[in-house]
Amino acid sequence: MAHPLGYTRSAPAPGVDAFTPEDDVARLVRTLHESGTLRALHGLVAQFAEVNAVLLDRLNTEEGKNGLANLLILLRGLGHLDADGTDRFVKALTDGLDAAGDRLKNDDDPPNLIQLAAKLRSPEVRRGLDATLTLIGTLGQRLGNGT
Amino acid sequence: MKSSDPTAALHVNGRMVSALPGEPLVELLDRLGLGVPHVCYHPALGPIQTCDTCLVEIDGELQRACAATVRDGMRVDISSVHAARQEAMQRLLGNHNLYCTICDRNNGDCDVHNATEALGLQHYTYPFTPKPYPVDASNPFYQYDPDQCILCGRCVEACQNVQVTETLSISWEDEHPRVKWDGGDQIEGSSCVSCGHCVTVCPCNALMEKSMVGQAGHFTGLPEAVRKPSIALVRAAEPVIGFDPIFALSNAEAKMREASVKKTKTVCTYCGVGCSFDIWTHERRILKVEPTGEGPANGISTCVKGKFGWDFVNSSDRLTTPLIRGEAAFREASWDEALDTVVRQMRDIADRHGPQSVAFIASSKCTNEESYLVQKIARAVFKTNSVDNCSRYCQAPATIGLWRTVGYGGDAGTMNDIESADLVLLVGTNTAISHPVLAARIRAAQKKRGQQIVVADLREHEMAQRADLFLRPNPGTDLIWLSAVTKYILDQGWENRTFLDSKVNHESVYRESLAPFTLEFAEERTGIPVETLKDAAKRIAEAESVCGLWAMGVTQHKMGSDTSTAISNLLLVTGNFGKPGTGGYPLRGHNNVQGCSDFGSINTFYPGYQKVDAPEVRQKFEATWGVELPGEKGLNNREMIDAIHDGTLKALFVVGEELSLVDANIHYVQEALTQLDFFAVQDIFFSTTAQFADVVLAASPSLEKEGTFVNTERRIQRLYQAMDPLPGSRPDWVILTDLAKRWGHDWGYTHPSEIMDEVAAVTPLFAGVTYDRLAGYQSLCWPVDADGTDTPLLYTDEFHLPEGKARLYPIAWTEPSDQPDDEFDLHLNNGRVLEHYHEGNLTYRVPGIASKVPDTYVEVSTDLAAERELETGDWVRLVSRRGAVRVRVLVSEQVRDGELYMPMASSTSPINLLTSNVTDPDSNTPAYKEIAVKLEKLGERGKRPLPKTNHRYGNPTPQTGVEVERKWARADYVFPSQSRPAGGHI
């Protein structure tokens, strides 16, 4: 006679946790292996000192040091700029460069002085000149101050 | 396009193109790759016309390509209206916040993302404005975020015209329109049945499965404190950097997801409709079920169980080790010890008591290949034909009815035929509950093209409420009204004479057998008025094509086979076999109840219904399997239980079958199980049946293995492995192969496809079945010729009987068993509920489903409740002549006085404590539907057994569809050739 019996399980079934962090690591390692990334990393680690030396050798030049310093200053400066203003300025500069490029490509005769002077009647030209002169003036002032 | 198809020649961007006349223009443009993105158009839904993104110029006029169809000579210009398409898309974006990289929908399939990108948009023209509505997460399975909703109306169209629950609508007249449920703001408490159609078709993340939220992406699980600033940061950058870098990032992230999100085609493991879809998983986590539209049975459709009912796979009480009976409890055992115990014990018993002392029961939840292995072990290893499956409990009478009359024991056609029929006759089937996706197709056919529905049932359930004609017979009298209607048709001369003369035999003897079934007799016994019977006869006779559908309301009676035969007779008399839109359709219950018998787990047949007592068949299998085989018929399920009581059956091996709850009169069944010398159970859970076992083997469900199922249409479909078996469990076919090897039969299967190849070689019905021909969403409806030609519609040339003609089969009516009397004064009907499946072993392990329907109950009519002073929630005891159950009352409009209804989904109050040992003599199927009970009030009141938020208490809002004209009538809507008026919202 086999009467019904119960069963007290030793642990709950893992469900979604059956896939463990260790499984995830194993899969990552497999992918890294198959993609060649592990080989590259191994090369880097095994030859770390030599690779380091090559990189430092390249970086430890006048150009390298200046480049690094300029990059850092540029990043610091960009952080202070108002995004909208920069956006407008960069866009204006891009359009201006495009228009200037078009003029340079133009096969017409170069404008004479009267024609150039006539352009000053255009408010857009005057606004552009004003902005450019302001930029130059400010640069001169700051550079003169040594700031 | 075939070369014989008519073609239309049209100009698209000045280029001459050939296409099928009537094809949606938007699909042609897609095919040509001309870059006309669209958002609201979905092939399964047709033109909705809400998004305006597919505008093109047709013969000089701006039109929506989704609403235009190809015609000869049309001139289509795409390039001239790019700006209008961009304007339309900008309006959608005004209602949608693009934070793609941290969106769970960022899987490469977001139509809003893709259309924005394809149209080359860089910035918002109409800044995104949040709507004044919160996210609705009231439903356990999915959520609605109004802020992300672009008001395309796909969800509404799917709900109104595909699922036809008619719950969803859009409040076009509101200042800020949104999707509504029953016209209100909250999903829960509405008529929503959680079928998931709306979520499946949503083009973005407005409607989303909760299982996806925070799980699908690498950055989507961010805490809200990080998520919100992240979205704000992207919004701040967008005016400067434009959409391109944002999309570049999200596209890259979507690519990364492909490494961890797996999409696997599978077939639903619940009912016999056979829905197929992709299941998205991240390792063992189920992210969502995604019907792709390719499923031959379901297209984009699902029901609540198929879409959301998969949590059982990761249930904490899954078996993860074999168990062996100890003194006071089961103990965990190694696979070797458990398998060796099974092998030793069953072999010893067979050696001592002969081959008839062991028997096997296969599972209709398992695959065809696993069914084949169970019967092969029974026959080739143990030399017994005592192998059966649960079709004995439900579908065997329908099969017998079809064998008698037309030849094949399966549906005559496919669901396409049912959908295209002029009239569908539903007898004893609550299709909306038991085969929900099929019911949706019927409702859609009724709504869209006026298909007639005639329903015969004890209860006024949903399909009855929608019926054009509802017949409500007294319990157990279907055979009478069916025969009376058939007789009346013949008496009126309304039969299909040509069909009868050319394709049907035995008409005269059948006519004679109908003599007792006058309309007056039918009215007296069934309670259906004569005029209603005449109406039914006229409708059936006049319809161009009729499909007859039936289920357990017919089969689970003492005369189940005869009533099934009566349905087939009626269809034959009216000529409704062998042409599209006709035929008899016994709606198979389990996902693979058809296949389990088809592949040989039945006591009288080898695979493909090759008779076990036919010498030439036996010799063929002996040659293939290299063994001697038994010639005598084996025991069926019910006979096995009797044989245990008789002491002749000593050992039983059961695969995935909860027979101690679902077989009739479980007092008798459970007592039998205690008397076995050895009992092995293979299951994914420690089931009630497993409690009686000596050894329990831990099996794997469908998502953890490969194989095939056969649905109710005789359609064979492949399922693929979505995840590894839960550690400690094994796929059934692996366990069975291992057992056979330990019994000395090393069959060497390494993949289920090898089993199918073997089946095909010895089974004419499946001669052309191969895994290659079933790849992906391909399917085959048996019989399948060796060249792979399958047979979706049977009997187009001849019937599958020796003379090639159908047979009208004379039948007589017998009184049902267990009739009410003075003491047991009520008839107890029983069956399913939408949310649960069968006894609920799977669905009660889905928390969302369990919250929707926490327990079984008994439905009591309003009048009976008043008479007995009962209210919803009252505890009562139902007492039959066999036993009693304790359940709560649900006062219901669906049952009538003198009748009760109790869902079978319960292991604590199983209906089969009340059922009897009476069976249909032709099939041995128990008369589950014949129970007389008395109802005893217990004087205790509990909670409502069915929460008020259940869909039954909702108030649907039927509409023709999304009703886009109401959008166009808004003051802030202008055609996208112009800009949106200031202050507009759509």
PDB file of C-alpha atoms in Angstrom, chain B residues 701-876:
ATOM      1  CA  PRO B 701       8.674  21.793 -19.582  1.00  0.00           C
ATOM      2  CA  SER B 702       8.332  22.744 -23.227  1.00  0.00           C
ATOM      3  CA  LEU B 703      10.585  25.813 -23.078  1.00  0.00           C
ATOM      4  CA  GLU B 704      13.511  23.640 -22.054  1.00  0.00           C
ATOM      5  CA  LYS B 705      13.404  21.172 -24.933  1.00  0.00           C
ATOM      6  CA  GLU B 706      12.727  20.657 -28.608  1.00  0.00           C
ATOM      7  CA  GLY B 707       9.997  18.705 -30.282  1.00  0.00           C
ATOM      8  CA  THR B 708       6.651  19.053 -31.999  1.00  0.00           C
ATOM      9  CA  PHE B 709       2.998  19.407 -31.038  1.00  0.00           C
ATOM     10  CA  VAL B 710      -0.149  18.712 -33.066  1.00  0.00           C
ATOM     11  CA  ASN B 711      -2.921  21.241 -32.536  1.00  0.00           C
ATOM     12  CA  THR B 712      -6.638  20.783 -32.973  1.00  0.00           C
ATOM     13  CA  GLU B 713      -6.314  21.397 -36.721  1.00  0.00           C
ATOM     14  CA  ARG B 714      -4.018  18.356 -37.085  1.00  0.00           C
ATOM     15  CA  ARG B 715      -1.251  20.915 -37.566  1.00  0.00           C
ATOM     16  CA  ILE B 716       2.231  19.775 -36.610  1.00  0.00           C
ATOM     17  CA  GLN B 717       4.447  22.572 -35.343  1.00  0.00           C
ATOM     18  CA  ARG B 718       7.962  22.719 -33.985  1.00  0.00           C
ATOM     19  CA  LEU B 719       9.014  24.161 -30.682  1.00  0.00           C
ATOM     20  CA  TYR B 720      12.577  25.164 -30.028  1.00  0.00           C
ATOM     21  CA  GLN B 721      14.549  25.183 -26.803  1.00  0.00           C
ATOM     22  CA  ALA B 722      14.407  28.641 -25.229  1.00  0.00           C
ATOM     23  CA  MET B 723      16.561  27.858 -22.201  1.00  0.00           C
ATOM     24  CA  ASP B 724      18.597  25.077 -20.698  1.00  0.00           C
ATOM     25  CA  PRO B 725      16.760  22.559 -18.538  1.00  0.00           C
ATOM     26  CA  LEU B 726      16.588  23.731 -14.960  1.00  0.00           C
ATOM     27  CA  PRO B 727      19.607  22.120 -13.286  1.00  0.00           C
ATOM     28  CA  GLY B 728      18.581  18.735 -11.929  1.00  0.00           C
ATOM     29  CA  SER B 729      15.673  18.277 -14.357  1.00  0.00           C
ATOM     30  CA  ARG B 730      15.782  16.538 -17.712  1.00  0.00           C
ATOM     31  CA  PRO B 731      13.639  16.665 -20.880  1.00  0.00           C
ATOM     32  CA  ASP B 732      11.162  13.790 -20.986  1.00  0.00           C
ATOM     33  CA  TRP B 733      12.609  12.368 -24.190  1.00  0.00           C
ATOM     34  CA  VAL B 734      16.043  12.229 -22.580  1.00  0.00           C
ATOM     35  CA  ILE B 735      14.691  10.425 -19.515  1.00  0.00           C
ATOM     36  CA  LEU B 736      12.738   7.951 -21.645  1.00  0.00           C
ATOM     37  CA  THR B 737      15.703   7.263 -23.921  1.00  0.00           C
ATOM     38  CA  ASP B 738      17.906   6.696 -20.899  1.00  0.00           C
ATOM     39  CA  LEU B 739      15.371   4.342 -19.310  1.00  0.00           C
ATOM     40  CA  ALA B 740      15.049   2.325 -22.517  1.00  0.00           C
ATOM     41  CA  LYS B 741      18.820   1.989 -22.675  1.00  0.00           C
ATOM     42  CA  ARG B 742      18.928   0.752 -19.089  1.00  0.00           C
ATOM     43  CA  TRP B 743      16.236  -1.765 -20.057  1.00  0.00           C
ATOM     44  CA  GLY B 744      18.601  -3.009 -22.761  1.00  0.00           C
ATOM     45  CA  HIS B 745      17.213  -1.043 -25.711  1.00  0.00           C
ATOM     46  CA  ASP B 746      19.794   1.479 -26.776  1.00  0.00           C
ATOM     47  CA  TRP B 747      17.940   3.523 -29.392  1.00  0.00           C
ATOM     48  CA  GLY B 748      20.652   6.117 -29.543  1.00  0.00           C
ATOM     49  CA  TYR B 749      18.522   9.199 -30.086  1.00  0.00           C
ATOM     50  CA  THR B 750      20.536  12.362 -29.703  1.00  0.00           C
ATOM     51  CA  HIS B 751      17.848  14.779 -30.892  1.00  0.00           C
ATOM     52  CA  PRO B 752      14.055  14.631 -31.231  1.00  0.00           C
ATOM     53  CA  SER B 753      14.363  15.032 -35.005  1.00  0.00           C
ATOM     54  CA  GLU B 754      15.807  11.516 -35.146  1.00  0.00           C
ATOM     55  CA  ILE B 755      12.685  10.225 -33.435  1.00  0.00           C
ATOM     56  CA  MET B 756      10.493  12.048 -35.947  1.00  0.00           C
ATOM     57  CA  ASP B 757      12.476  10.567 -38.820  1.00  0.00           C
ATOM     58  CA  GLU B 758      11.794   7.107 -37.417  1.00  0.00           C
ATOM     59  CA  VAL B 759       8.075   7.859 -37.031  1.00  0.00           C
ATOM     60  CA  ALA B 760       7.815   9.150 -40.595  1.00  0.00           C
ATOM     61  CA  ALA B 761       9.451   5.996 -41.948  1.00  0.00           C
ATOM     62  CA  VAL B 762       6.830   3.696 -40.407  1.00  0.00           C
ATOM     63  CA  THR B 763       3.722   5.912 -40.418  1.00  0.00           C
ATOM     64  CA  PRO B 764       1.957   6.731 -43.687  1.00  0.00           C
ATOM     65  CA  LEU B 765       0.019   9.544 -41.985  1.00  0.00           C
ATOM     66  CA  PHE B 766       3.317  11.353 -41.340  1.00  0.00           C
ATOM     67  CA  ALA B 767       5.335  10.079 -44.303  1.00  0.00           C
ATOM     68  CA  GLY B 768       6.563  13.499 -45.355  1.00  0.00           C
ATOM     69  CA  VAL B 769       7.083  15.032 -41.939  1.00  0.00           C
ATOM     70  CA  THR B 770      10.625  16.243 -41.345  1.00  0.00           C
ATOM     71  CA  TYR B 771      12.090  18.843 -39.040  1.00  0.00           C
ATOM     72  CA  ASP B 772      13.313  20.744 -42.084  1.00  0.00           C
ATOM     73  CA  ARG B 773       9.768  21.059 -43.388  1.00  0.00           C
ATOM     74  CA  LEU B 774       8.696  22.302 -39.973  1.00  0.00           C
ATOM     75  CA  ALA B 775      11.496  24.812 -39.589  1.00  0.00           C
ATOM     76  CA  GLY B 776      10.585  28.108 -37.982  1.00  0.00           C
ATOM     77  CA  TYR B 777       6.916  28.873 -38.372  1.00  0.00           C
ATOM     78  CA  GLN B 778       6.320  26.299 -41.092  1.00  0.00           C
ATOM     79  CA  SER B 779       3.750  23.650 -40.264  1.00  0.00           C
ATOM     80  CA  LEU B 780       2.106  20.585 -41.770  1.00  0.00           C
ATOM     81  CA  CYS B 781      -1.467  19.351 -41.342  1.00  0.00           C
ATOM     82  CA  TRP B 782      -1.655  15.566 -41.457  1.00  0.00           C
ATOM     83  CA  PRO B 783      -1.949  13.426 -43.513  1.00  0.00           C
ATOM     84  CA  VAL B 784       1.384  14.418 -45.028  1.00  0.00           C
ATOM     85  CA  ASP B 785       2.508  12.698 -48.222  1.00  0.00           C
ATOM     86  CA  ALA B 786       6.092  11.606 -48.666  1.00  0.00           C
ATOM     87  CA  ASP B 787       6.768  14.656 -50.842  1.00  0.00           C
ATOM     88  CA  GLY B 788       5.678  16.942 -48.029  1.00  0.00           C
ATOM     89  CA  THR B 789       2.211  17.750 -49.359  1.00  0.00           C
ATOM     90  CA  ASP B 790      -0.084  18.213 -46.394  1.00  0.00           C
ATOM     91  CA  THR B 791      -3.861  18.285 -46.050  1.00  0.00           C
ATOM     92  CA  PRO B 792      -5.334  21.346 -44.355  1.00  0.00           C
ATOM     93  CA  LEU B 793      -8.825  20.465 -45.584  1.00  0.00           C
ATOM     94  CA  LEU B 794      -9.915  16.832 -45.459  1.00  0.00           C
ATOM     95  CA  TYR B 795     -12.339  14.957 -47.700  1.00  0.00           C
ATOM     96  CA  THR B 796     -12.099  17.205 -50.737  1.00  0.00           C
ATOM     97  CA  ASP B 797     -11.974  14.124 -52.973  1.00  0.00           C
ATOM     98  CA  GLU B 798     -13.322  11.321 -50.839  1.00  0.00           C
ATOM     99  CA  PHE B 799     -13.943  10.270 -47.293  1.00  0.00           C
ATOM    100  CA  HIS B 800     -11.442   8.213 -45.343  1.00  0.00           C
ATOM    101  CA  LEU B 801     -13.552   5.109 -45.207  1.00  0.00           C
ATOM    102  CA  PRO B 802     -13.129   1.904 -47.233  1.00  0.00           C
ATOM    103  CA  GLU B 803     -15.740   2.818 -49.832  1.00  0.00           C
ATOM    104  CA  GLY B 804     -14.503   6.407 -50.106  1.00  0.00           C
ATOM    105  CA  LYS B 805     -17.940   7.637 -49.007  1.00  0.00           C
ATOM    106  CA  ALA B 806     -19.126   9.012 -45.710  1.00  0.00           C
ATOM    107  CA  ARG B 807     -21.601   7.061 -43.605  1.00  0.00           C
ATOM    108  CA  LEU B 808     -24.692   8.330 -41.878  1.00  0.00           C
ATOM    109  CA  TYR B 809     -24.582   6.462 -38.601  1.00  0.00           C
ATOM    110  CA  PRO B 810     -27.831   5.557 -36.840  1.00  0.00           C
ATOM    111  CA  ILE B 811     -27.975   6.484 -33.171  1.00  0.00           C
ATOM    112  CA  ALA B 812     -30.408   6.223 -30.299  1.00  0.00           C
ATOM    113  CA  TRP B 813     -30.721   8.309 -27.171  1.00  0.00           C
ATOM    114  CA  THR B 814     -30.094   6.979 -23.711  1.00  0.00           C
ATOM    115  CA  GLU B 815     -30.893   8.710 -20.441  1.00  0.00           C
ATOM    116  CA  PRO B 816     -27.935  10.459 -18.800  1.00  0.00           C
ATOM    117  CA  SER B 817     -26.614   9.002 -15.578  1.00  0.00           C
ATOM    118  CA  ASP B 818     -26.748  10.500 -12.113  1.00  0.00           C
ATOM    119  CA  GLN B 819     -29.917  12.514 -12.575  1.00  0.00           C
ATOM    120  CA  PRO B 820     -31.140  14.914  -9.889  1.00  0.00           C
ATOM    121  CA  ASP B 821     -33.776  13.598  -7.513  1.00  0.00           C
ATOM    122  CA  ASP B 822     -35.391  14.849  -4.336  1.00  0.00           C
ATOM    123  CA  GLU B 823     -32.198  14.518  -2.317  1.00  0.00           C
ATOM    124  CA  PHE B 824     -29.552  15.419  -4.899  1.00  0.00           C
ATOM    125  CA  ASP B 825     -31.662  18.105  -6.469  1.00  0.00           C
ATOM    126  CA  LEU B 826     -29.254  20.156  -8.548  1.00  0.00           C
ATOM    127  CA  HIS B 827     -27.293  19.453 -11.726  1.00  0.00           C
ATOM    128  CA  LEU B 828     -23.627  20.376 -11.410  1.00  0.00           C
ATOM    129  CA  ASN B 829     -21.972  21.393 -14.650  1.00  0.00           C
ATOM    130  CA  ASN B 830     -18.197  21.890 -14.667  1.00  0.00           C
ATOM    131  CA  GLY B 831     -15.360  23.024 -16.868  1.00  0.00           C
ATOM    132  CA  ARG B 832     -12.783  25.746 -17.281  1.00  0.00           C
ATOM    133  CA  VAL B 833     -12.244  29.419 -16.605  1.00  0.00           C
ATOM    134  CA  LEU B 834     -10.311  31.649 -18.950  1.00  0.00           C
ATOM    135  CA  GLU B 835      -7.388  32.316 -16.661  1.00  0.00           C
ATOM    136  CA  HIS B 836      -6.629  28.800 -15.469  1.00  0.00           C
ATOM    137  CA  TYR B 837      -5.798  25.678 -17.324  1.00  0.00           C
ATOM    138  CA  HIS B 838      -7.306  22.377 -16.302  1.00  0.00           C
ATOM    139  CA  GLU B 839      -6.641  21.578 -12.626  1.00  0.00           C
ATOM    140  CA  GLY B 840      -4.378  24.653 -12.429  1.00  0.00           C
ATOM    141  CA  ASN B 841      -1.021  23.005 -11.735  1.00  0.00           C
ATOM    142  CA  LEU B 842       0.651  25.455 -14.108  1.00  0.00           C
ATOM    143  CA  THR B 843      -1.517  28.546 -13.853  1.00  0.00           C
ATOM    144  CA  TYR B 844      -1.764  28.790 -10.062  1.00  0.00           C
ATOM    145  CA  ARG B 845       2.013  29.175 -10.187  1.00  0.00           C
ATOM    146  CA  VAL B 846       1.569  32.382 -12.206  1.00  0.00           C
ATOM    147  CA  PRO B 847       1.015  35.071  -9.551  1.00  0.00           C
ATOM    148  CA  GLY B 848      -0.862  37.416 -11.893  1.00  0.00           C
ATOM    149  CA  ILE B 849      -3.284  34.699 -12.888  1.00  0.00           C
ATOM    150  CA  ALA B 850      -3.737  33.517  -9.320  1.00  0.00           C
ATOM    151  CA  SER B 851      -4.615  37.084  -8.352  1.00  0.00           C
ATOM    152  CA  LYS B 852      -7.229  37.222 -11.085  1.00  0.00           C
ATOM    153  CA  VAL B 853      -8.890  33.937 -10.098  1.00  0.00           C
ATOM    154  CA  PRO B 854      -7.594  32.789  -6.716  1.00  0.00           C
ATOM    155  CA  ASP B 855      -9.697  29.643  -6.303  1.00  0.00           C
ATOM    156  CA  THR B 856     -12.586  27.649  -7.639  1.00  0.00           C
ATOM    157  CA  TYR B 857     -16.195  28.445  -6.733  1.00  0.00           C
ATOM    158  CA  VAL B 858     -19.706  27.374  -7.585  1.00  0.00           C
ATOM    159  CA  GLU B 859     -21.916  29.561  -9.731  1.00  0.00           C
ATOM    160  CA  VAL B 860     -25.480  29.788  -8.482  1.00  0.00           C
ATOM    161  CA  SER B 861     -28.334  31.498 -10.293  1.00  0.00           C
ATOM    162  CA  THR B 862     -29.826  34.646  -8.845  1.00  0.00           C
ATOM    163  CA  ASP B 863     -33.172  32.995  -8.130  1.00  0.00           C
ATOM    164  CA  LEU B 864     -31.671  29.921  -6.507  1.00  0.00           C
ATOM    165  CA  ALA B 865     -29.438  32.138  -4.400  1.00  0.00           C
ATOM    166  CA  ALA B 866     -32.468  34.112  -3.264  1.00  0.00           C
ATOM    167  CA  GLU B 867     -34.406  30.953  -2.541  1.00  0.00           C
ATOM    168  CA  ARG B 868     -31.591  29.464  -0.439  1.00  0.00           C
ATOM    169  CA  GLU B 869     -30.574  32.824   1.037  1.00  0.00           C
ATOM    170  CA  LEU B 870     -27.105  32.642  -0.452  1.00  0.00           C
ATOM    171  CA  GLU B 871     -24.791  35.482  -1.335  1.00  0.00           C
ATOM    172  CA  THR B 872     -21.524  35.637  -3.195  1.00  0.00           C
ATOM    173  CA  GLY B 873     -18.755  34.521  -0.858  1.00  0.00           C
ATOM    174  CA  ASP B 874     -20.896  32.161   1.223  1.00  0.00           C
ATOM    175  CA  TRP B 875     -19.246  28.820   1.893  1.00  0.00           C
ATOM    176  CA  VAL B 876     -21.303  25.813   0.870  1.00  0.00           C
TER     177      VAL B 876
END
